[in-house]
Coordinates of C-alpha atoms in Angstrom, one line a residue:
Chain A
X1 CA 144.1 53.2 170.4
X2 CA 144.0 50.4 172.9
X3 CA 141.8 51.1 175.5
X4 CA 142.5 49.9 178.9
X5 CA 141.4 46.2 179.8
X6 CA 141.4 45.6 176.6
X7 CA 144.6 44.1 175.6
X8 CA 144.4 42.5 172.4
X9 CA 142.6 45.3 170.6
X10 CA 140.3 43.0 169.5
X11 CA 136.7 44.4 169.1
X12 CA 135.4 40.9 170.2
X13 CA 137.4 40.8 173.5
X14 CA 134.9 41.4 176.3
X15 CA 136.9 43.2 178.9
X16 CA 135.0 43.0 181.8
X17 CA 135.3 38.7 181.6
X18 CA 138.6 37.9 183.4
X19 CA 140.2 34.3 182.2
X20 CA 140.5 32.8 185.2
X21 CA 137.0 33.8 186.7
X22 CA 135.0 31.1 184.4
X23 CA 137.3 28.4 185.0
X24 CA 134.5 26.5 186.4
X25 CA 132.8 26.6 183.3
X26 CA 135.6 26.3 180.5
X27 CA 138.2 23.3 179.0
X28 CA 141.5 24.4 179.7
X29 CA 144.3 23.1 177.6
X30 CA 147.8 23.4 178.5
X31 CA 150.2 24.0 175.5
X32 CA 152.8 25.5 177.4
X33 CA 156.0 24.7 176.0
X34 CA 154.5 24.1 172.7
X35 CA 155.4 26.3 169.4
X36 CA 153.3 27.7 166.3
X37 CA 151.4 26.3 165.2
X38 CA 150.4 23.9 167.9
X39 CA 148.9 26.4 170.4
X40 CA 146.1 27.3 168.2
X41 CA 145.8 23.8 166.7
X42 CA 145.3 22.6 170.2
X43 CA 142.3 25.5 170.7
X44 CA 140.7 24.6 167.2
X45 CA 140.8 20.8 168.3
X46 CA 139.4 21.6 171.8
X47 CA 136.7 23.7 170.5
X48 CA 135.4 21.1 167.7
X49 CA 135.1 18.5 170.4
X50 CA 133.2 20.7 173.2
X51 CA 129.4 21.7 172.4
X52 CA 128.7 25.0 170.9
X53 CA 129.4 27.9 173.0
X54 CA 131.8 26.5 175.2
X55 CA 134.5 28.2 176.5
X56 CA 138.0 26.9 176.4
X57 CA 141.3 28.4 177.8
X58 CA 144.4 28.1 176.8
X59 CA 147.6 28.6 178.2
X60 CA 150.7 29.5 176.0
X61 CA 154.2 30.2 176.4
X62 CA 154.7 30.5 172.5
X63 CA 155.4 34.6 172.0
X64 CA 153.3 33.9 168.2
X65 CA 150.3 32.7 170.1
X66 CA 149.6 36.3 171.0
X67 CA 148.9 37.7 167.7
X68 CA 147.8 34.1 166.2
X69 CA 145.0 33.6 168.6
X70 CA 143.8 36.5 168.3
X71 CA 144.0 35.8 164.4
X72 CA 142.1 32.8 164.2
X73 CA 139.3 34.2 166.8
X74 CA 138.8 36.8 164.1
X75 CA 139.5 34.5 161.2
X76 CA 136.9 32.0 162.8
X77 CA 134.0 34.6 163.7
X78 CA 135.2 33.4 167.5
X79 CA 135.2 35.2 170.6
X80 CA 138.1 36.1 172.5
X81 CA 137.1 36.4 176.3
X82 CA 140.5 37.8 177.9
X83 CA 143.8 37.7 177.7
X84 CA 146.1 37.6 181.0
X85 CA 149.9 37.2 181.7
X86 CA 150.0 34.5 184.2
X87 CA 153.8 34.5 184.8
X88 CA 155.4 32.5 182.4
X89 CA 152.4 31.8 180.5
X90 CA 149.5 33.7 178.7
X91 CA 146.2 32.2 179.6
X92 CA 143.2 32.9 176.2
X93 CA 139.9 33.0 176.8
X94 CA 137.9 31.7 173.7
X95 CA 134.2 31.0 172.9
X96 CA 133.3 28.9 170.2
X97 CA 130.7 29.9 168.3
X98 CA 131.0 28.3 164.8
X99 CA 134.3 26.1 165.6
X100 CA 132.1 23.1 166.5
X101 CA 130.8 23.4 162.6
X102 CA 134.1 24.3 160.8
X103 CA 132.6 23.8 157.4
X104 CA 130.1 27.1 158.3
X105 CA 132.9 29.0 159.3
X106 CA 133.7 32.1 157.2
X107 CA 136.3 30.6 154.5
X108 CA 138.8 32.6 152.2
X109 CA 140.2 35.3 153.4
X110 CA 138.6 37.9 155.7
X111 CA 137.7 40.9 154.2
X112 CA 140.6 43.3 155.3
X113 CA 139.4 45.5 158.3
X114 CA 141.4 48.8 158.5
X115 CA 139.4 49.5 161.8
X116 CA 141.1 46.5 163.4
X117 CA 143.8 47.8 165.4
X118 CA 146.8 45.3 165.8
X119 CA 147.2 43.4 168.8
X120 CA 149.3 44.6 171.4
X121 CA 151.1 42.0 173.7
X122 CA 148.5 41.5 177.2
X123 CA 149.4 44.1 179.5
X124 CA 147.4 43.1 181.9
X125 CA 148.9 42.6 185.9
X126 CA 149.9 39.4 187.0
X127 CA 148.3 37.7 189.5
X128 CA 151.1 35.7 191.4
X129 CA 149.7 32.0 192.0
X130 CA 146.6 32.1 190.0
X131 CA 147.8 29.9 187.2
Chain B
X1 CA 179.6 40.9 137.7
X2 CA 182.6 39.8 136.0
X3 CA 183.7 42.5 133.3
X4 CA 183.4 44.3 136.8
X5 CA 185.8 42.3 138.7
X6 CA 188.0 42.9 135.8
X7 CA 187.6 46.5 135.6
X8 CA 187.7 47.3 138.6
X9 CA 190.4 45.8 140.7
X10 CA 192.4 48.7 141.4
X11 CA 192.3 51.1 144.6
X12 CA 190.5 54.6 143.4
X13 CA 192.3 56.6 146.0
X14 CA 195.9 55.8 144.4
X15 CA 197.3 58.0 141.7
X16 CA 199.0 55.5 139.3
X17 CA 197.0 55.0 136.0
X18 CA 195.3 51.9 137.1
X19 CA 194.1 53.8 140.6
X20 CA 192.9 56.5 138.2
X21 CA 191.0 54.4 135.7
X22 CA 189.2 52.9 139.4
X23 CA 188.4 56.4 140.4
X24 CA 186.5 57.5 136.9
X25 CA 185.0 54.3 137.3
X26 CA 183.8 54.7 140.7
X27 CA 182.6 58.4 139.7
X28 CA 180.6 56.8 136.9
X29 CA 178.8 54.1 139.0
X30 CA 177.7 57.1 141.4
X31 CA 176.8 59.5 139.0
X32 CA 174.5 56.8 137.2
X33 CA 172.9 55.8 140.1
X34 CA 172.5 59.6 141.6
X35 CA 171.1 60.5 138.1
X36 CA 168.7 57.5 138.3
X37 CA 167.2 58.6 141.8
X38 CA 167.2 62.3 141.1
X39 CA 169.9 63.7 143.4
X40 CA 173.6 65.0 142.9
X41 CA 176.1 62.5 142.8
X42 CA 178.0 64.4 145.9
X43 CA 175.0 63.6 148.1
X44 CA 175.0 59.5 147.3
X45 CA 177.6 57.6 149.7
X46 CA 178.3 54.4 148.7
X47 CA 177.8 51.9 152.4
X48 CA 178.4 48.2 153.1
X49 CA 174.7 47.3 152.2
X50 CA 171.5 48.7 153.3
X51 CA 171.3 47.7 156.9
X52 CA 174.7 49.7 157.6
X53 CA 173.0 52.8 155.6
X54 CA 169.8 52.7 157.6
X55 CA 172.3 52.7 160.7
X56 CA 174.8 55.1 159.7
X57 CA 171.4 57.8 157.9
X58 CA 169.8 57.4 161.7
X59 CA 172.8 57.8 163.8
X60 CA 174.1 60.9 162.0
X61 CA 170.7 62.3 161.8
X62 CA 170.3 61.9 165.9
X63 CA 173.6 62.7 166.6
X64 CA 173.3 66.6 164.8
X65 CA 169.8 66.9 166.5
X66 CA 171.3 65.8 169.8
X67 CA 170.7 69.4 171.1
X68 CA 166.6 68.5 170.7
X69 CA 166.8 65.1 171.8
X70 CA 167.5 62.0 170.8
X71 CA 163.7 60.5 170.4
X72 CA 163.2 58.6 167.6
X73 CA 159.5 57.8 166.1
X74 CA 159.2 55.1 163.9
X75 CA 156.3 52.7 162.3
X76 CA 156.5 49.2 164.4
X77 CA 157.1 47.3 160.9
X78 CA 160.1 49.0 160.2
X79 CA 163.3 47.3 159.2
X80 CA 164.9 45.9 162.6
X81 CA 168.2 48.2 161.9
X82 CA 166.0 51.0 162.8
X83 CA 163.7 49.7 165.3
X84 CA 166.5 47.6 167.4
X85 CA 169.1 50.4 167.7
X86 CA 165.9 52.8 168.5
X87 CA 164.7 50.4 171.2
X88 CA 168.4 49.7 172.4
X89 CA 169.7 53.4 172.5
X90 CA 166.3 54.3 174.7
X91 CA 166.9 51.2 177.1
X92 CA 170.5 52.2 177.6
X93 CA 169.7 55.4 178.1
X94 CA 166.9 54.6 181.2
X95 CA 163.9 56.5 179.1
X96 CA 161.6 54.5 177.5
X97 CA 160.5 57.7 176.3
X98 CA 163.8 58.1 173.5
X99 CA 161.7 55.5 171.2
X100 CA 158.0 56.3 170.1
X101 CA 157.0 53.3 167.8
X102 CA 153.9 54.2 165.9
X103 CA 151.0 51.4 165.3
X104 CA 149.8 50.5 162.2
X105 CA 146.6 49.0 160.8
X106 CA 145.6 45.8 159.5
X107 CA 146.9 46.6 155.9
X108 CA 150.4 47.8 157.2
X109 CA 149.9 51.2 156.9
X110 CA 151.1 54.1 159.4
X111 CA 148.3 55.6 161.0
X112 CA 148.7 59.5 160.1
X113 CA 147.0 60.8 163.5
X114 CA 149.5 58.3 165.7
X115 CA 152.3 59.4 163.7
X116 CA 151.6 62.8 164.4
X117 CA 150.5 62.6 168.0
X118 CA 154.3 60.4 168.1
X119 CA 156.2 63.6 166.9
X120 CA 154.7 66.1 169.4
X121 CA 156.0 64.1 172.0
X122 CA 158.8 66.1 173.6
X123 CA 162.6 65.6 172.3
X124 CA 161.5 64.1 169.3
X125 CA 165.0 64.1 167.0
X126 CA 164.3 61.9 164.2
X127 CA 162.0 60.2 162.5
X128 CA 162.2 57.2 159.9
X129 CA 159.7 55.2 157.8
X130 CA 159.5 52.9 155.1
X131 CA 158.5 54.1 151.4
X132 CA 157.1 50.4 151.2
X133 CA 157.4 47.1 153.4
X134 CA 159.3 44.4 152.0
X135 CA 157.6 41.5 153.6
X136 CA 153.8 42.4 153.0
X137 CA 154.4 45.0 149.9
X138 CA 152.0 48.2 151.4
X139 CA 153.2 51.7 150.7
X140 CA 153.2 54.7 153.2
X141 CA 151.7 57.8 153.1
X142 CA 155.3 59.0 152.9
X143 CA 154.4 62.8 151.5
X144 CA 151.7 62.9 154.3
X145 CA 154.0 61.8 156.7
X146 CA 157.2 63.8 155.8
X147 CA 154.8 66.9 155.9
X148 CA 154.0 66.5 160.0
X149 CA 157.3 65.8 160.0
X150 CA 158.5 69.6 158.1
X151 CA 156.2 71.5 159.5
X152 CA 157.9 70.6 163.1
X153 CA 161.6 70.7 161.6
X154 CA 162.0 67.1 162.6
X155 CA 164.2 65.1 159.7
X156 CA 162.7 62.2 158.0
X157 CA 164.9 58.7 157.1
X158 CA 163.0 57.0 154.4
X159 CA 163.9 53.1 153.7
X160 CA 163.2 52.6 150.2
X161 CA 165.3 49.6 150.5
X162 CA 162.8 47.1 149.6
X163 CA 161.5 48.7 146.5
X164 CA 164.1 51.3 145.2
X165 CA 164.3 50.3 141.1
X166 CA 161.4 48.5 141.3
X167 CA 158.4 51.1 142.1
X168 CA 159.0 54.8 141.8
X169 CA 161.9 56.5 144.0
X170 CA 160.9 58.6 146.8
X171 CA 160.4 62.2 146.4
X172 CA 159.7 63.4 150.3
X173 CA 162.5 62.8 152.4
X174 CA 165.8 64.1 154.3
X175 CA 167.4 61.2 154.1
X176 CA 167.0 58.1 151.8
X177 CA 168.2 54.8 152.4
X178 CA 168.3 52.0 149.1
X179 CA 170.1 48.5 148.6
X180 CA 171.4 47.1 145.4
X181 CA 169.5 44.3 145.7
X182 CA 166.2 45.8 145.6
X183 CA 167.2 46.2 141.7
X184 CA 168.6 43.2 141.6
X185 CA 172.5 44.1 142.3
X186 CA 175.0 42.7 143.9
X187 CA 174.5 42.1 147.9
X188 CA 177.2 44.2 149.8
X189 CA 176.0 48.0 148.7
X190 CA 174.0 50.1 150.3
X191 CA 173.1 53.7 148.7
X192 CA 172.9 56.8 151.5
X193 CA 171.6 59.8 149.7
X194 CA 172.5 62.9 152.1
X195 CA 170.7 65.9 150.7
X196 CA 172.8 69.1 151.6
X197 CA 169.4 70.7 153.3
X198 CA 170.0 68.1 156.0
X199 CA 171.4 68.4 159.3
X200 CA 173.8 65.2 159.5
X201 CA 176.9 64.6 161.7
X202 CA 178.2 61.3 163.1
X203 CA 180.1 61.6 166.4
X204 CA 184.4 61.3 166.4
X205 CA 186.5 62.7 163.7
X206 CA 185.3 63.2 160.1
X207 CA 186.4 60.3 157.4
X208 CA 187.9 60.5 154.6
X209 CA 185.8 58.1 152.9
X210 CA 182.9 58.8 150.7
X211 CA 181.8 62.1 152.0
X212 CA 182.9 61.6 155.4
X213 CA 179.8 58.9 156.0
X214 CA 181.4 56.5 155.9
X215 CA 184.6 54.8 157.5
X216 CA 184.8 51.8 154.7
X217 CA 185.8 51.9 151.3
X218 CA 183.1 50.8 148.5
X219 CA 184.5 47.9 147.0
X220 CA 184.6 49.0 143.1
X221 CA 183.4 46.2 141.2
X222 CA 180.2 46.1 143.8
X223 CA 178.9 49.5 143.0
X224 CA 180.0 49.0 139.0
X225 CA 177.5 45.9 139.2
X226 CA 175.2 48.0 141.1
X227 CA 175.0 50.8 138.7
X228 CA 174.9 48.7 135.7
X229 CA 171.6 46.6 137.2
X230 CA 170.0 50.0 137.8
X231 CA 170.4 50.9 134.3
X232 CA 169.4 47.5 133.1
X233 CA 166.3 47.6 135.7
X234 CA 164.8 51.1 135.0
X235 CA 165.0 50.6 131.3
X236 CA 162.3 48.1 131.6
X237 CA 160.5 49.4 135.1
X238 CA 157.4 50.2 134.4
X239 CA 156.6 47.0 132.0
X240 CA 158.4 44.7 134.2
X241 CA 155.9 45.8 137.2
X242 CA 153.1 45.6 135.2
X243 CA 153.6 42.2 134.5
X244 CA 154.9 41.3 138.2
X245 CA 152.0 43.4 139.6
X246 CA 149.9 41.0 137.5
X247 CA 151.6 37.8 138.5
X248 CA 151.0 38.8 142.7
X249 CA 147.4 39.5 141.9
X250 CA 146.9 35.9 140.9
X251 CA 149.0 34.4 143.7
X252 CA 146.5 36.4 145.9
X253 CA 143.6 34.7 144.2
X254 CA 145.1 31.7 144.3
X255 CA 145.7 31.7 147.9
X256 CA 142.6 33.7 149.0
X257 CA 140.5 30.7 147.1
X258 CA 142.0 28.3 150.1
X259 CA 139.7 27.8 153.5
X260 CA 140.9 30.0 156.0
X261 CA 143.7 31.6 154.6
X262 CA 144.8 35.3 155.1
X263 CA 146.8 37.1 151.9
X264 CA 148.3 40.1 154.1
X265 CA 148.6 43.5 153.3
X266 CA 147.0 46.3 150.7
X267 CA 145.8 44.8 147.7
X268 CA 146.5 47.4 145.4
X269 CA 148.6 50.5 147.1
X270 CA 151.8 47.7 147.5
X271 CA 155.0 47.0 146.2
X272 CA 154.4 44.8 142.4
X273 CA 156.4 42.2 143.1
X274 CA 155.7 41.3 146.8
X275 CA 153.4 38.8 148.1
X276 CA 152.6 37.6 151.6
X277 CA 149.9 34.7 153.0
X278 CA 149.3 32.7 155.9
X279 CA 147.1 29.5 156.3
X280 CA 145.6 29.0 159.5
X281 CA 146.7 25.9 161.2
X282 CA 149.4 24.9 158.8
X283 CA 153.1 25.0 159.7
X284 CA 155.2 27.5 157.9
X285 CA 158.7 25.8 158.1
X286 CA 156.5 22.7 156.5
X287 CA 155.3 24.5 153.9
X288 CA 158.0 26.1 153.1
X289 CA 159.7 22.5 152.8
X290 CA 156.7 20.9 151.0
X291 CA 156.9 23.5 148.1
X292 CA 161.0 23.4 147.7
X293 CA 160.2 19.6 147.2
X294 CA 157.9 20.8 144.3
X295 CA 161.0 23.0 142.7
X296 CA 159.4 26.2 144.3
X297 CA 161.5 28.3 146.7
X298 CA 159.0 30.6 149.2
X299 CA 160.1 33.0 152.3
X300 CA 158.2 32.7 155.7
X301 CA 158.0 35.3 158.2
X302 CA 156.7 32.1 160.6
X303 CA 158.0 32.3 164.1
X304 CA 159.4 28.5 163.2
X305 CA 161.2 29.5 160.2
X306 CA 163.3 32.2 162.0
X307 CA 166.7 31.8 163.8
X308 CA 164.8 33.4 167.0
X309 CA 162.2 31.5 167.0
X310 CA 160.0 34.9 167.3
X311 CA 157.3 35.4 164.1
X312 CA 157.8 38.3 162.0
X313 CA 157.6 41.4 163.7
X314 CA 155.9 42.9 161.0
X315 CA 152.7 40.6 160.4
X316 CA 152.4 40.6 164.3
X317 CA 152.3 44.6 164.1
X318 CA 149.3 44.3 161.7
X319 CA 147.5 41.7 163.5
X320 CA 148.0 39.5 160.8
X321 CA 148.4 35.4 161.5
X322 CA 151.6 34.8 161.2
X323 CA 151.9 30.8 161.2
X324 CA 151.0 28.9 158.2
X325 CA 153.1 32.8 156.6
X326 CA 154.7 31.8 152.9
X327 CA 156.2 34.9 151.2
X328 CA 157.3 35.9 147.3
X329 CA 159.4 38.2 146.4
X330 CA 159.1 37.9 142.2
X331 CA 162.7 39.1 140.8
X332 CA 163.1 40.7 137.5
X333 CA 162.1 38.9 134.5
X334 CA 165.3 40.0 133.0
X335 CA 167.0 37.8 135.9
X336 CA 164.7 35.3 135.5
X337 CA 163.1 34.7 132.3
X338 CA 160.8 31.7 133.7
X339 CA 158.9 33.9 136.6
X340 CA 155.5 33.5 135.0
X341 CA 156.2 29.8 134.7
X342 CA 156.9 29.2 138.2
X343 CA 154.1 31.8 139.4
X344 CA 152.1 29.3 137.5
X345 CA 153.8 26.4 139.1
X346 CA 153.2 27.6 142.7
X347 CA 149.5 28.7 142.0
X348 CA 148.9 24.8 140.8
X349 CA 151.1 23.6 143.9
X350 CA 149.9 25.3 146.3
X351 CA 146.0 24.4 146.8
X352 CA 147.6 20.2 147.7
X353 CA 150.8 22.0 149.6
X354 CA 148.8 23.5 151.8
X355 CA 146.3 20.3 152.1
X356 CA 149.1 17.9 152.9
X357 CA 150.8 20.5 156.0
X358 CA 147.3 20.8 157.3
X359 CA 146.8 17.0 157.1
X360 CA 150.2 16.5 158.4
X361 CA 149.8 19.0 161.6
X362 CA 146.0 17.4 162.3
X363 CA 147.6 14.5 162.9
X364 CA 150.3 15.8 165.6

């Protein structure tokens, strides 16, 4: 079950980080309007070029972003922050941790992890004007 | 198919000796196919293809529970002739309540304690689930699940129409749902098996077609060439699956030897002919392209490859990426005698197909 706050069932979502709190501290990039694969190509390439650790957010309007970049976080041993509806967007929190060194990320395909539940569309409430 | 066109152009319901010869025909081509799944031939209606059965088994099952509700519980990666009229008839109706989808996990599979929890919900009428999913190949605990669903006298649809001829038929259900193309027949018949335990009704006046479940005539030579590739498919089943279960497992190595790269769904509890994978950061319509240029047609359940422009709804049930999504369906060897050849064709293709997309999208 999905617990509350946590709306990408990830186990690596931190719930209590909200996406639009660390602003100040993260890359944003803006693929609204853009379709799969694009949105997550656009996170991998922002990632590579920020130091390690970096935060980036993304903003979507692709309806496959929300199971795909939740996907690659777990593909990529990544972090997913948060996950908010912003209107017509969805704004992804994501820590790099091994994207800036692509070559030591886990390659072939993840071991399959029946405790993963599958990611439910962001439920959080919308905060009019915040995007 | 055409000794059946020949056969079988006459209308069964008239009484002159051609009409007759159409109706012993007809009889045949249900009682072959009734034999073949275990059932008597009076419970097997004959329907315009397997989406219309799947409609037609659910309706008539929620319209003779209508006194107990009219919820429906289904997996989320059912067929989307279940799940849209479930969501649909619960929107129209106000009560978001009238549709319980139940999760499942990575693998595709129905979690049993959801799926319980989902039929204790309050004016729960039906129930449906898959015997195995057609785009990622993982079985369902179907005796489990049709169990919870006896021991609270709420009838279970099963959709066997992606593996019915192909992997064993399904013992545990109330009503079972097949295509003819499953066992590679003819597109345009769907198989409705009716046991007479089950409470079934669909509202208006009875028909008098096939059993009353029915309001269209089977064409003849249809279910003549759907009876015919069932007896030519289970006479070879369980070798043919052997050898197709064979060829998927080195597709999967083949693809799971690729960087980041994500073969979906149970690697051994599946469907033998089904395959599905997705590449991270590669395009799925460009794949697809890149191997039809190399003689090798693939599926995609990528959001790009789909009139709607929405991914599959069943990899993004599972969590599973679902860009960079290629998927094979193997056919019968007796169909097509060159399957190993072009499994080994896409295993050698696909390492440099999947290089060039991801080249190509790197430099968008």
């Amino acid at each position: 079950m999905t617990p509350p706050g946590d709306p990408t069932g990830d186990p690596t979502v931190d719930p209590t980080v909200d996406p639009a709190e660390s602003d100040a501290a993260t890359v944003t990039v803006d693929a609204r309007g853009l379709r799969c694969p694009l949105p997550v190509l656009r996170l991998a390439q922002a990632l590579a070029q920020q130091p390690p650790g970096t935060a980036v957010r993304l903003l979507a309007t692709d309806p496959a972003a929300h199971t795909d970049v939740a996907a690659f976080v777990r593909m990529r041993g990544l972090l997913l922050l948060g996950v908010r509806v912003e209107g017509e967007h969805t704004a992804y929190l994501v820590r790099g941790v091994s994207a800036t060194a692509p070559e030591a990320a886990p390659s072939g395909p993840p071991a399959a992890d029946p405790g993963m539940p599958p990611a439910a569309p962001p439920a959080r409430p919308t905060t009019p004007g915040e995007a | 198919m055409a000794a059946a066109w020949e056969a079988g152009w006459a209308d069964p319901r008239r009484l002159h000796a051609e009409g007759r010869r159409a109706r012993r025909l007809l009889d045949e081509a249900r009682s072959v196919l009734a034999q073949g799944l275990g059932v008597a031939p009076e419970t097997l209606s004959f329907t315009p293809g397997g989406p219309t059965a799947l409609r037609l088994g659910l309706e008539g099952l929620r319209y003779a529970a209508r006194r107990t509700g009219a919820r429906l519980v289904a997996a989320t990666v059912e067929h989307s002739a279940i799940l849209l009229p479930g969501r649909h008839a619960a929107a129209a109706a106000g009560d978001p309540g009238q549709f319980g989808p139940v999760p499942v996990d990575a693998l595709g599979r129905v979690d049993l304690g959801a799926w319980a929890a989902a039929l204790d919900s309050p004016g729960t009428a039906v129930a449906a689930l898959q015997s195995a999913n057609g785009e990622v190949g993982t079985r369902q605990p179907l005796a489990a699940a049709h169990e919870e669903c006896r021991r609270r006298g709420i009838p279970l649809l099963v959709d066997a129409t992606a593996g019915l001829g192909r992997d064993a038929t399904p013992e545990s259900y109330d009503v079972l749902v097949g295509d003819a193309r499953s066992f590679a027949g003819p597109p345009g018949i769907g198989l409705l098996v009716l046991p007479p335990r089950t409470r079934w009704r669909l509202p208006g006046p009875p028909t008098e077609v096939e059993g009353g479940r029915v309001d269209i005539e089977p064409v003849l030579p249809l279910a003549l060439g759907a009876a015919e590739a069932w007896a030519q498919t289970v006479a070879a089943r369980d070798a043919d699956a052997r050898a197709a279960r064979a060829l998927v497992d080195t597709i999967r190595a083949a693809a799971a030897a690729i960087p980041d790269t994500e073969v979906v769904g149970d690697p051994l509890d599946r469907l033998p002919h089904v395959v599905t994978c997705s590449f991270l950061l590669a395009d799925g319509e460009a794949l697809v392209t890149e191997l039809d240029r190399r003689g090798i047609a693939v599926a995609s359940g990528s959001a790009c490859t789909s009139s709607t422009l929405e991914p599959s709804h069943v990899l993004a049930a599972m969590g599973a990426l679902t860009h960079g999504n290629i998927r094979v369906t193997l056919p019968l060897e007796s169909v097509s005698p060159q399957r190993t050849d072009d499994v080994a064709a896409l295993v050698a293709a696909l390492p440099d197909a999947v290089a060039a997309v991801r080249a190509q999208l790197q430099a968008r």
